[in-house]
Amino acid sequence: MSTETQGRSAVAALHPSAPDFGPRIDGYQPYQGQTGCDPTPKPGVLSIRDLLKATYGRGDLGIGRSCGAEGRSEHKEGRALDYPFNANDGNQRAQGDALVAWLLATDRWNNQHALARRMGVMYLIWNRRIWAANTKSWSAYSGSSPHTDHVHISFGWPGARKQTTWWTESVLGGPEMVLWGNGTIGTYAVQADGNVYGRGQSAPGAGFGPWQQLSSQGGFAGRPSVVRYADGTISVYVRTTGGVVMGTGNKAGPGSDFKPWQQTTPGGAMAVTGDPEVVLRPDGTLG
């Protein structure tokens, strides 16, 4: 194999990482065309945008679109993403092909088009072709733009709102559980976008509420370590993919907002490879 061929193969294999999901999966997203106009980018779309940026290192070409722009488009509802790949450049074409193949691959549970379904993808357009969830197939695309400079991803409303299993079941490493003084449980985990989330029960034995995002910078991995203090406040410590442990805690009492994340280990030659385990000593210090 030539050096050029090896290089292209490596690029073709480049795609984001995904959690090891269980067998439960979303159905295929029905077509939900634009009916109103609110171009504010929706949270699920922003999450996938950030995932692609972390993988490929490029900014997006747009999510929202002016209500006065011509035509009907999910961009006008903030639930479509254009991410740049140049189909006329060998490396970027391989990246675009790899991304699409990753989204549409069959998982280990034999779920076809698994990640596209988990993200609530409605359709994809790339390099003169369109894949639609409602037909489960590719067809030629003849719109005004051949989409040779970007991959277009349109999301249904559940995916745009982070209500599909990519977000609701995508825990990397295991969740960390905390028993509160009132008998309820809180759980903290790193999800697929590399951020830390937490959720809890409203009453002992009740179901868990929705995940609340505790970080925005991404890059976290593994299982968090959570310490609960006597006053009911907590601190959360999580390692990053770069081997640094970051920490945060409540600002002003139990249930309050969290402080900015702070680096707690030096990294570099002392990079952490396993998940942190933090212990609260009897004197109130951490070890």
PDB file of C-alpha atoms in Angstrom:
ATOM      1  CA  MET A   1       0.000   0.000   0.000  1.00  0.00           C
ATOM      2  CA  SER A   2       1.389   3.430  -0.914  1.00  0.00           C
ATOM      3  CA  THR A   3       1.992   6.146   1.676  1.00  0.00           C
ATOM      4  CA  GLU A   4      -0.748   8.232   0.043  1.00  0.00           C
ATOM      5  CA  THR A   5      -3.226   5.353   0.227  1.00  0.00           C
ATOM      6  CA  GLN A   6      -2.344   4.726   3.879  1.00  0.00           C
ATOM      7  CA  GLY A   7      -2.866   8.407   4.658  1.00  0.00           C
ATOM      8  CA  ARG A   8      -6.250   8.450   2.966  1.00  0.00           C
ATOM      9  CA  SER A   9      -7.297   5.316   4.823  1.00  0.00           C
ATOM     10  CA  ALA A  10      -6.395   6.960   8.131  1.00  0.00           C
ATOM     11  CA  VAL A  11      -8.391  10.055   7.244  1.00  0.00           C
ATOM     12  CA  ALA A  12     -11.331   7.936   6.078  1.00  0.00           C
ATOM     13  CA  ALA A  13     -11.426   6.298   9.507  1.00  0.00           C
ATOM     14  CA  LEU A  14     -11.665   9.665  11.271  1.00  0.00           C
ATOM     15  CA  HIS A  15     -15.012  10.181  12.926  1.00  0.00           C
ATOM     16  CA  PRO A  16     -16.248  11.199  16.380  1.00  0.00           C
ATOM     17  CA  SER A  17     -16.356   8.718  19.227  1.00  0.00           C
ATOM     18  CA  ALA A  18     -19.635   7.313  20.511  1.00  0.00           C
ATOM     19  CA  PRO A  19     -20.650   5.648  23.782  1.00  0.00           C
ATOM     20  CA  ASP A  20     -21.262   1.908  23.958  1.00  0.00           C
ATOM     21  CA  PHE A  21     -25.057   2.006  23.905  1.00  0.00           C
ATOM     22  CA  GLY A  22     -27.398  -0.755  24.953  1.00  0.00           C
ATOM     23  CA  PRO A  23     -29.985  -2.253  22.587  1.00  0.00           C
ATOM     24  CA  ARG A  24     -32.772   0.297  23.195  1.00  0.00           C
ATOM     25  CA  ILE A  25     -32.909   2.769  20.312  1.00  0.00           C
ATOM     26  CA  ASP A  26     -35.116   5.465  18.809  1.00  0.00           C
ATOM     27  CA  GLY A  27     -37.284   4.839  15.789  1.00  0.00           C
ATOM     28  CA  TYR A  28     -36.658   6.572  12.480  1.00  0.00           C
ATOM     29  CA  GLN A  29     -37.397  10.284  12.632  1.00  0.00           C
ATOM     30  CA  PRO A  30     -40.488  11.155  10.533  1.00  0.00           C
ATOM     31  CA  TYR A  31     -40.276  14.171   8.281  1.00  0.00           C
ATOM     32  CA  GLN A  32     -41.046  17.388  10.179  1.00  0.00           C
ATOM     33  CA  GLY A  33     -40.621  20.267   7.778  1.00  0.00           C
ATOM     34  CA  GLN A  34     -40.350  23.886   8.828  1.00  0.00           C
ATOM     35  CA  THR A  35     -43.666  25.371   9.949  1.00  0.00           C
ATOM     36  CA  GLY A  36     -42.574  28.444  11.935  1.00  0.00           C
ATOM     37  CA  CYS A  37     -39.507  30.606  12.310  1.00  0.00           C
ATOM     38  CA  ASP A  38     -37.165  30.758  15.279  1.00  0.00           C
ATOM     39  CA  PRO A  39     -33.592  30.514  13.973  1.00  0.00           C
ATOM     40  CA  THR A  40     -32.049  30.338  17.441  1.00  0.00           C
ATOM     41  CA  PRO A  41     -29.778  27.249  17.370  1.00  0.00           C
ATOM     42  CA  LYS A  42     -31.375  24.420  19.317  1.00  0.00           C
ATOM     43  CA  PRO A  43     -29.378  22.609  22.026  1.00  0.00           C
ATOM     44  CA  GLY A  44     -29.086  19.241  20.297  1.00  0.00           C
ATOM     45  CA  VAL A  45     -27.794  20.874  17.123  1.00  0.00           C
ATOM     46  CA  LEU A  46     -25.239  22.886  19.091  1.00  0.00           C
ATOM     47  CA  SER A  47     -24.108  19.709  20.841  1.00  0.00           C
ATOM     48  CA  ILE A  48     -23.485  17.882  17.558  1.00  0.00           C
ATOM     49  CA  ARG A  49     -21.810  20.989  16.109  1.00  0.00           C
ATOM     50  CA  ASP A  50     -19.413  21.027  19.057  1.00  0.00           C
ATOM     51  CA  LEU A  51     -18.744  17.294  18.670  1.00  0.00           C
ATOM     52  CA  LEU A  52     -17.807  17.753  14.997  1.00  0.00           C
ATOM     53  CA  LYS A  53     -15.659  20.784  15.748  1.00  0.00           C
ATOM     54  CA  ALA A  54     -13.773  18.816  18.405  1.00  0.00           C
ATOM     55  CA  THR A  55     -13.187  16.029  15.872  1.00  0.00           C
ATOM     56  CA  TYR A  56     -12.342  17.959  12.706  1.00  0.00           C
ATOM     57  CA  GLY A  57     -11.200  21.323  14.039  1.00  0.00           C
ATOM     58  CA  ARG A  58     -13.331  23.522  11.790  1.00  0.00           C
ATOM     59  CA  GLY A  59     -16.165  25.898  12.605  1.00  0.00           C
ATOM     60  CA  ASP A  60     -19.623  25.314  11.162  1.00  0.00           C
ATOM     61  CA  LEU A  61     -21.116  27.116   8.168  1.00  0.00           C
ATOM     62  CA  GLY A  62     -24.347  27.910   9.943  1.00  0.00           C
ATOM     63  CA  ILE A  63     -27.309  26.650  11.954  1.00  0.00           C
ATOM     64  CA  GLY A  64     -29.907  29.431  12.008  1.00  0.00           C
ATOM     65  CA  ARG A  65     -31.125  31.276   8.922  1.00  0.00           C
ATOM     66  CA  SER A  66     -33.032  34.527   8.537  1.00  0.00           C
ATOM     67  CA  CYS A  67     -36.804  34.232   8.450  1.00  0.00           C
ATOM     68  CA  GLY A  68     -36.760  36.410   5.343  1.00  0.00           C
ATOM     69  CA  ALA A  69     -34.487  34.057   3.397  1.00  0.00           C
ATOM     70  CA  GLU A  70     -35.990  32.329   0.394  1.00  0.00           C
ATOM     71  CA  GLY A  71     -37.421  28.835   0.669  1.00  0.00           C
ATOM     72  CA  ARG A  72     -38.461  26.412   3.386  1.00  0.00           C
ATOM     73  CA  SER A  73     -35.679  25.141   5.635  1.00  0.00           C
ATOM     74  CA  GLU A  74     -35.123  23.675   9.092  1.00  0.00           C
ATOM     75  CA  HIS A  75     -32.334  26.274   9.384  1.00  0.00           C
ATOM     76  CA  LYS A  76     -35.120  28.800  10.018  1.00  0.00           C
ATOM     77  CA  GLU A  77     -36.080  26.813  13.130  1.00  0.00           C
ATOM     78  CA  GLY A  78     -32.489  26.394  14.319  1.00  0.00           C
ATOM     79  CA  ARG A  79     -32.479  22.633  13.790  1.00  0.00           C
ATOM     80  CA  ALA A  80     -30.225  22.142  10.772  1.00  0.00           C
ATOM     81  CA  LEU A  81     -26.433  22.150  10.712  1.00  0.00           C
ATOM     82  CA  ASP A  82     -24.052  22.791   7.809  1.00  0.00           C
ATOM     83  CA  TYR A  83     -20.567  21.486   8.575  1.00  0.00           C
ATOM     84  CA  PRO A  84     -17.742  22.086   6.066  1.00  0.00           C
ATOM     85  CA  PHE A  85     -16.183  19.293   4.028  1.00  0.00           C
ATOM     86  CA  ASN A  86     -14.777  19.912   0.549  1.00  0.00           C
ATOM     87  CA  ALA A  87     -15.732  17.031  -1.738  1.00  0.00           C
ATOM     88  CA  ASN A  88     -13.061  18.174  -4.213  1.00  0.00           C
ATOM     89  CA  ASP A  89     -10.299  17.720  -1.636  1.00  0.00           C
ATOM     90  CA  GLY A  90      -9.293  14.097  -1.098  1.00  0.00           C
ATOM     91  CA  ASN A  91      -8.776  14.326   2.650  1.00  0.00           C
ATOM     92  CA  GLN A  92     -11.925  16.311   3.389  1.00  0.00           C
ATOM     93  CA  ARG A  93     -14.017  14.124   1.104  1.00  0.00           C
ATOM     94  CA  ALA A  94     -12.762  11.097   3.050  1.00  0.00           C
ATOM     95  CA  GLN A  95     -13.699  12.840   6.299  1.00  0.00           C
ATOM     96  CA  GLY A  96     -17.191  13.656   5.041  1.00  0.00           C
ATOM     97  CA  ASP A  97     -17.673  10.101   3.805  1.00  0.00           C
ATOM     98  CA  ALA A  98     -16.440   8.747   7.159  1.00  0.00           C
ATOM     99  CA  LEU A  99     -18.834  10.957   9.127  1.00  0.00           C
ATOM    100  CA  VAL A 100     -21.828   9.879   7.068  1.00  0.00           C
ATOM    101  CA  ALA A 101     -20.813   6.208   7.260  1.00  0.00           C
ATOM    102  CA  TRP A 102     -20.460   6.521  11.056  1.00  0.00           C
ATOM    103  CA  LEU A 103     -23.923   8.034  11.398  1.00  0.00           C
ATOM    104  CA  LEU A 104     -25.510   5.332   9.242  1.00  0.00           C
ATOM    105  CA  ALA A 105     -23.581   2.272  10.428  1.00  0.00           C
ATOM    106  CA  THR A 106     -25.325  -0.765  11.938  1.00  0.00           C
ATOM    107  CA  ASP A 107     -24.489  -1.133  15.643  1.00  0.00           C
ATOM    108  CA  ARG A 108     -23.587  -4.291  17.568  1.00  0.00           C
ATOM    109  CA  TRP A 109     -27.272  -4.858  18.369  1.00  0.00           C
ATOM    110  CA  ASN A 110     -28.024  -4.989  14.633  1.00  0.00           C
ATOM    111  CA  ASN A 111     -29.775  -1.601  14.692  1.00  0.00           C
ATOM    112  CA  GLN A 112     -29.407  -0.083  11.242  1.00  0.00           C
ATOM    113  CA  HIS A 113     -28.523   3.615  10.846  1.00  0.00           C
ATOM    114  CA  ALA A 114     -28.001   3.572  14.594  1.00  0.00           C
ATOM    115  CA  LEU A 115     -26.388   6.891  15.469  1.00  0.00           C
ATOM    116  CA  ALA A 116     -28.508   8.910  13.050  1.00  0.00           C
ATOM    117  CA  ARG A 117     -31.569   7.484  14.803  1.00  0.00           C
ATOM    118  CA  ARG A 118     -30.127   8.155  18.251  1.00  0.00           C
ATOM    119  CA  MET A 119     -29.472  11.787  17.327  1.00  0.00           C
ATOM    120  CA  GLY A 120     -32.900  12.242  15.772  1.00  0.00           C
ATOM    121  CA  VAL A 121     -31.524  12.967  12.301  1.00  0.00           C
ATOM    122  CA  MET A 122     -34.270  13.587   9.762  1.00  0.00           C
ATOM    123  CA  TYR A 123     -32.086  13.717   6.668  1.00  0.00           C
ATOM    124  CA  LEU A 124     -28.487  14.189   5.482  1.00  0.00           C
ATOM    125  CA  ILE A 125     -27.262  15.842   2.285  1.00  0.00           C
ATOM    126  CA  TRP A 126     -23.698  15.360   1.060  1.00  0.00           C
ATOM    127  CA  ASN A 127     -22.007  15.448  -2.326  1.00  0.00           C
ATOM    128  CA  ARG A 128     -25.135  15.410  -4.518  1.00  0.00           C
ATOM    129  CA  ARG A 129     -26.958  12.728  -2.517  1.00  0.00           C
ATOM    130  CA  ILE A 130     -29.593  12.793   0.228  1.00  0.00           C
ATOM    131  CA  TRP A 131     -30.355  10.167   2.873  1.00  0.00           C
ATOM    132  CA  ALA A 132     -33.804  10.399   4.454  1.00  0.00           C
ATOM    133  CA  ALA A 133     -34.844   8.667   7.668  1.00  0.00           C
ATOM    134  CA  ASN A 134     -38.438   8.266   6.510  1.00  0.00           C
ATOM    135  CA  THR A 135     -37.325   6.202   3.488  1.00  0.00           C
ATOM    136  CA  LYS A 136     -34.183   4.710   5.103  1.00  0.00           C
ATOM    137  CA  SER A 137     -32.375   5.163   1.812  1.00  0.00           C
ATOM    138  CA  TRP A 138     -30.179   7.350  -0.377  1.00  0.00           C
ATOM    139  CA  SER A 139     -31.294   9.131  -3.524  1.00  0.00           C
ATOM    140  CA  ALA A 140     -29.823  11.671  -5.920  1.00  0.00           C
ATOM    141  CA  TYR A 141     -30.072  15.273  -4.747  1.00  0.00           C
ATOM    142  CA  SER A 142     -30.868  17.913  -7.340  1.00  0.00           C
ATOM    143  CA  GLY A 143     -31.343  21.046  -5.211  1.00  0.00           C
ATOM    144  CA  SER A 144     -29.780  24.388  -6.050  1.00  0.00           C
ATOM    145  CA  SER A 145     -26.657  23.559  -3.995  1.00  0.00           C
ATOM    146  CA  PRO A 146     -24.909  20.250  -4.751  1.00  0.00           C
ATOM    147  CA  HIS A 147     -23.614  20.165  -1.146  1.00  0.00           C
ATOM    148  CA  THR A 148     -20.056  19.523  -2.240  1.00  0.00           C
ATOM    149  CA  ASP A 149     -18.687  22.003   0.310  1.00  0.00           C
ATOM    150  CA  HIS A 150     -20.541  20.785   3.391  1.00  0.00           C
ATOM    151  CA  VAL A 151     -22.617  18.041   4.976  1.00  0.00           C
ATOM    152  CA  HIS A 152     -26.136  19.196   5.819  1.00  0.00           C
ATOM    153  CA  ILE A 153     -27.823  17.550   8.824  1.00  0.00           C
ATOM    154  CA  SER A 154     -31.488  18.265   9.549  1.00  0.00           C
ATOM    155  CA  PHE A 155     -32.892  17.167  12.903  1.00  0.00           C
ATOM    156  CA  GLY A 156     -36.422  16.376  13.993  1.00  0.00           C
ATOM    157  CA  TRP A 157     -37.678  18.230  17.035  1.00  0.00           C
ATOM    158  CA  PRO A 158     -36.793  15.484  19.569  1.00  0.00           C
ATOM    159  CA  GLY A 159     -33.149  15.442  18.463  1.00  0.00           C
ATOM    160  CA  ALA A 160     -32.993  19.221  18.268  1.00  0.00           C
ATOM    161  CA  ARG A 161     -34.202  19.347  21.884  1.00  0.00           C
ATOM    162  CA  LYS A 162     -31.794  16.624  23.121  1.00  0.00           C
ATOM    163  CA  GLN A 163     -34.668  14.236  23.857  1.00  0.00           C
ATOM    164  CA  THR A 164     -33.323  11.211  21.952  1.00  0.00           C
ATOM    165  CA  THR A 165     -31.126   8.395  23.254  1.00  0.00           C
ATOM    166  CA  TRP A 166     -27.861   9.994  22.108  1.00  0.00           C
ATOM    167  CA  TRP A 167     -28.367  12.322  25.078  1.00  0.00           C
ATOM    168  CA  THR A 168     -30.681  10.419  27.406  1.00  0.00           C
ATOM    169  CA  GLU A 169     -28.648   7.189  27.460  1.00  0.00           C
ATOM    170  CA  SER A 170     -25.184   8.245  26.334  1.00  0.00           C
ATOM    171  CA  VAL A 171     -23.101   7.942  29.485  1.00  0.00           C
ATOM    172  CA  LEU A 172     -19.334   7.544  29.026  1.00  0.00           C
ATOM    173  CA  GLY A 173     -17.773   5.586  31.869  1.00  0.00           C
ATOM    174  CA  GLY A 174     -20.346   4.850  34.617  1.00  0.00           C
ATOM    175  CA  PRO A 175     -22.461   7.382  36.439  1.00  0.00           C
ATOM    176  CA  GLU A 176     -21.502   8.416  39.977  1.00  0.00           C
ATOM    177  CA  MET A 177     -24.338   8.178  42.503  1.00  0.00           C
ATOM    178  CA  VAL A 178     -24.812  10.368  45.584  1.00  0.00           C
ATOM    179  CA  LEU A 179     -27.308   9.718  48.403  1.00  0.00           C
ATOM    180  CA  TRP A 180     -28.715  12.972  49.744  1.00  0.00           C
ATOM    181  CA  GLY A 181     -29.782  13.522  53.352  1.00  0.00           C
ATOM    182  CA  ASN A 182     -33.486  13.423  52.404  1.00  0.00           C
ATOM    183  CA  GLY A 183     -33.167   9.941  50.890  1.00  0.00           C
ATOM    184  CA  THR A 184     -33.094  11.023  47.251  1.00  0.00           C
ATOM    185  CA  ILE A 185     -30.331  10.083  44.829  1.00  0.00           C
ATOM    186  CA  GLY A 186     -28.290  12.284  42.515  1.00  0.00           C
ATOM    187  CA  THR A 187     -26.254  10.941  39.613  1.00  0.00           C
ATOM    188  CA  TYR A 188     -23.426  12.535  37.634  1.00  0.00           C
ATOM    189  CA  ALA A 189     -21.888  11.392  34.356  1.00  0.00           C
ATOM    190  CA  VAL A 190     -19.912  12.431  31.288  1.00  0.00           C
ATOM    191  CA  GLN A 191     -22.082  12.228  28.187  1.00  0.00           C
ATOM    192  CA  ALA A 192     -21.305  11.849  24.501  1.00  0.00           C
ATOM    193  CA  ASP A 193     -20.466  15.513  23.933  1.00  0.00           C
ATOM    194  CA  GLY A 194     -17.661  15.287  26.505  1.00  0.00           C
ATOM    195  CA  ASN A 195     -19.473  17.413  29.075  1.00  0.00           C
ATOM    196  CA  VAL A 196     -20.503  16.650  32.654  1.00  0.00           C
ATOM    197  CA  TYR A 197     -24.204  16.335  33.509  1.00  0.00           C
ATOM    198  CA  GLY A 198     -26.174  15.696  36.662  1.00  0.00           C
ATOM    199  CA  ARG A 199     -29.744  14.776  37.554  1.00  0.00           C
ATOM    200  CA  GLY A 200     -31.663  13.699  40.629  1.00  0.00           C
ATOM    201  CA  GLN A 201     -34.914  12.531  42.153  1.00  0.00           C
ATOM    202  CA  SER A 202     -37.606  14.884  43.430  1.00  0.00           C
ATOM    203  CA  ALA A 203     -38.543  12.402  46.175  1.00  0.00           C
ATOM    204  CA  PRO A 204     -37.206   9.056  47.443  1.00  0.00           C
ATOM    205  CA  GLY A 205     -38.096   6.319  44.958  1.00  0.00           C
ATOM    206  CA  ALA A 206     -39.255   8.790  42.297  1.00  0.00           C
ATOM    207  CA  GLY A 207     -37.994   8.827  38.729  1.00  0.00           C
ATOM    208  CA  PHE A 208     -35.009  10.936  37.776  1.00  0.00           C
ATOM    209  CA  GLY A 209     -35.420  14.413  36.344  1.00  0.00           C
ATOM    210  CA  PRO A 210     -33.790  15.566  33.097  1.00  0.00           C
ATOM    211  CA  TRP A 211     -30.011  15.819  32.814  1.00  0.00           C
ATOM    212  CA  GLN A 212     -28.629  19.271  33.664  1.00  0.00           C
ATOM    213  CA  GLN A 213     -25.402  20.337  31.959  1.00  0.00           C
ATOM    214  CA  LEU A 214     -22.607  21.250  34.416  1.00  0.00           C
ATOM    215  CA  SER A 215     -19.836  22.061  31.921  1.00  0.00           C
ATOM    216  CA  SER A 216     -19.623  23.565  28.452  1.00  0.00           C
ATOM    217  CA  GLN A 217     -15.997  23.212  27.380  1.00  0.00           C
ATOM    218  CA  GLY A 218     -16.147  19.487  26.578  1.00  0.00           C
ATOM    219  CA  GLY A 219     -13.112  17.209  26.680  1.00  0.00           C
ATOM    220  CA  PHE A 220     -14.124  15.259  29.799  1.00  0.00           C
ATOM    221  CA  ALA A 221     -13.963  11.457  29.981  1.00  0.00           C
ATOM    222  CA  GLY A 222     -14.586   8.552  32.312  1.00  0.00           C
ATOM    223  CA  ARG A 223     -16.464   8.438  35.592  1.00  0.00           C
ATOM    224  CA  PRO A 224     -16.771  11.509  37.845  1.00  0.00           C
ATOM    225  CA  SER A 225     -15.949  11.455  41.545  1.00  0.00           C
ATOM    226  CA  VAL A 226     -18.441  13.332  43.730  1.00  0.00           C
ATOM    227  CA  VAL A 227     -17.902  14.416  47.340  1.00  0.00           C
ATOM    228  CA  ARG A 228     -20.822  15.477  49.575  1.00  0.00           C
ATOM    229  CA  TYR A 229     -20.006  17.735  52.511  1.00  0.00           C
ATOM    230  CA  ALA A 230     -21.803  17.995  55.855  1.00  0.00           C
ATOM    231  CA  ASP A 231     -23.601  21.168  54.761  1.00  0.00           C
ATOM    232  CA  GLY A 232     -25.128  19.373  51.750  1.00  0.00           C
ATOM    233  CA  THR A 233     -22.917  20.976  49.109  1.00  0.00           C
ATOM    234  CA  ILE A 234     -20.920  18.843  46.696  1.00  0.00           C
ATOM    235  CA  SER A 235     -17.708  18.928  44.684  1.00  0.00           C
ATOM    236  CA  VAL A 236     -17.336  17.097  41.373  1.00  0.00           C
ATOM    237  CA  TYR A 237     -13.982  15.943  39.980  1.00  0.00           C
ATOM    238  CA  VAL A 238     -13.542  14.565  36.456  1.00  0.00           C
ATOM    239  CA  ARG A 239     -10.528  13.778  34.309  1.00  0.00           C
ATOM    240  CA  THR A 240     -10.109  15.177  30.815  1.00  0.00           C
ATOM    241  CA  THR A 241      -9.023  13.347  27.681  1.00  0.00           C
ATOM    242  CA  GLY A 242      -5.671  15.122  28.172  1.00  0.00           C
ATOM    243  CA  GLY A 243      -5.127  13.479  31.562  1.00  0.00           C
ATOM    244  CA  VAL A 244      -5.875  16.486  33.791  1.00  0.00           C
ATOM    245  CA  VAL A 245      -8.371  16.352  36.673  1.00  0.00           C
ATOM    246  CA  MET A 246     -10.782  19.296  36.812  1.00  0.00           C
ATOM    247  CA  GLY A 247     -13.032  20.165  39.727  1.00  0.00           C
ATOM    248  CA  THR A 248     -16.042  22.292  40.582  1.00  0.00           C
ATOM    249  CA  GLY A 249     -18.492  22.722  43.456  1.00  0.00           C
ATOM    250  CA  ASN A 250     -21.614  24.557  44.558  1.00  0.00           C
ATOM    251  CA  LYS A 251     -21.214  28.328  44.816  1.00  0.00           C
ATOM    252  CA  ALA A 252     -23.532  29.214  47.668  1.00  0.00           C
ATOM    253  CA  GLY A 253     -25.137  26.201  49.273  1.00  0.00           C
ATOM    254  CA  PRO A 254     -26.875  22.913  48.452  1.00  0.00           C
ATOM    255  CA  GLY A 255     -28.456  22.922  45.015  1.00  0.00           C
ATOM    256  CA  SER A 256     -26.891  26.233  43.977  1.00  0.00           C
ATOM    257  CA  ASP A 257     -25.081  26.879  40.702  1.00  0.00           C
ATOM    258  CA  PHE A 258     -21.595  25.501  40.226  1.00  0.00           C
ATOM    259  CA  LYS A 259     -18.334  27.439  40.268  1.00  0.00           C
ATOM    260  CA  PRO A 260     -16.108  27.628  37.159  1.00  0.00           C
ATOM    261  CA  TRP A 261     -14.121  24.433  36.586  1.00  0.00           C
ATOM    262  CA  GLN A 262     -10.569  24.545  37.966  1.00  0.00           C
ATOM    263  CA  GLN A 263      -7.568  22.369  37.132  1.00  0.00           C
ATOM    264  CA  THR A 264      -6.532  20.297  40.168  1.00  0.00           C
ATOM    265  CA  THR A 265      -3.652  18.179  38.789  1.00  0.00           C
ATOM    266  CA  PRO A 266      -0.602  19.300  36.782  1.00  0.00           C
ATOM    267  CA  GLY A 267      -0.964  17.119  33.681  1.00  0.00           C
ATOM    268  CA  GLY A 268       2.000  16.758  31.345  1.00  0.00           C
ATOM    269  CA  ALA A 269       4.389  14.109  32.640  1.00  0.00           C
ATOM    270  CA  MET A 270       1.975  13.555  35.541  1.00  0.00           C
ATOM    271  CA  ALA A 271      -1.084  13.045  33.345  1.00  0.00           C
ATOM    272  CA  VAL A 272      -3.880  10.965  34.855  1.00  0.00           C
ATOM    273  CA  THR A 273      -4.893   7.817  32.989  1.00  0.00           C
ATOM    274  CA  GLY A 274      -7.606   6.498  35.315  1.00  0.00           C
ATOM    275  CA  ASP A 275     -10.690   8.054  36.851  1.00  0.00           C
ATOM    276  CA  PRO A 276     -10.182  10.152  40.004  1.00  0.00           C
ATOM    277  CA  GLU A 277     -11.352   8.892  43.385  1.00  0.00           C
ATOM    278  CA  VAL A 278     -11.693  11.674  45.955  1.00  0.00           C
ATOM    279  CA  VAL A 279     -12.217  10.965  49.674  1.00  0.00           C
ATOM    280  CA  LEU A 280     -13.507  13.368  52.331  1.00  0.00           C
ATOM    281  CA  ARG A 281     -11.399  13.017  55.502  1.00  0.00           C
ATOM    282  CA  PRO A 282     -12.915  13.427  59.003  1.00  0.00           C
ATOM    283  CA  ASP A 283     -11.245  16.850  59.318  1.00  0.00           C
ATOM    284  CA  GLY A 284     -13.045  18.078  56.175  1.00  0.00           C
ATOM    285  CA  THR A 285     -10.032  17.957  53.852  1.00  0.00           C
ATOM    286  CA  LEU A 286      -9.917  15.949  50.651  1.00  0.00           C
ATOM    287  CA  GLY A 287      -7.584  13.131  49.769  1.00  0.00           C
TER     288      GLY A 287
END
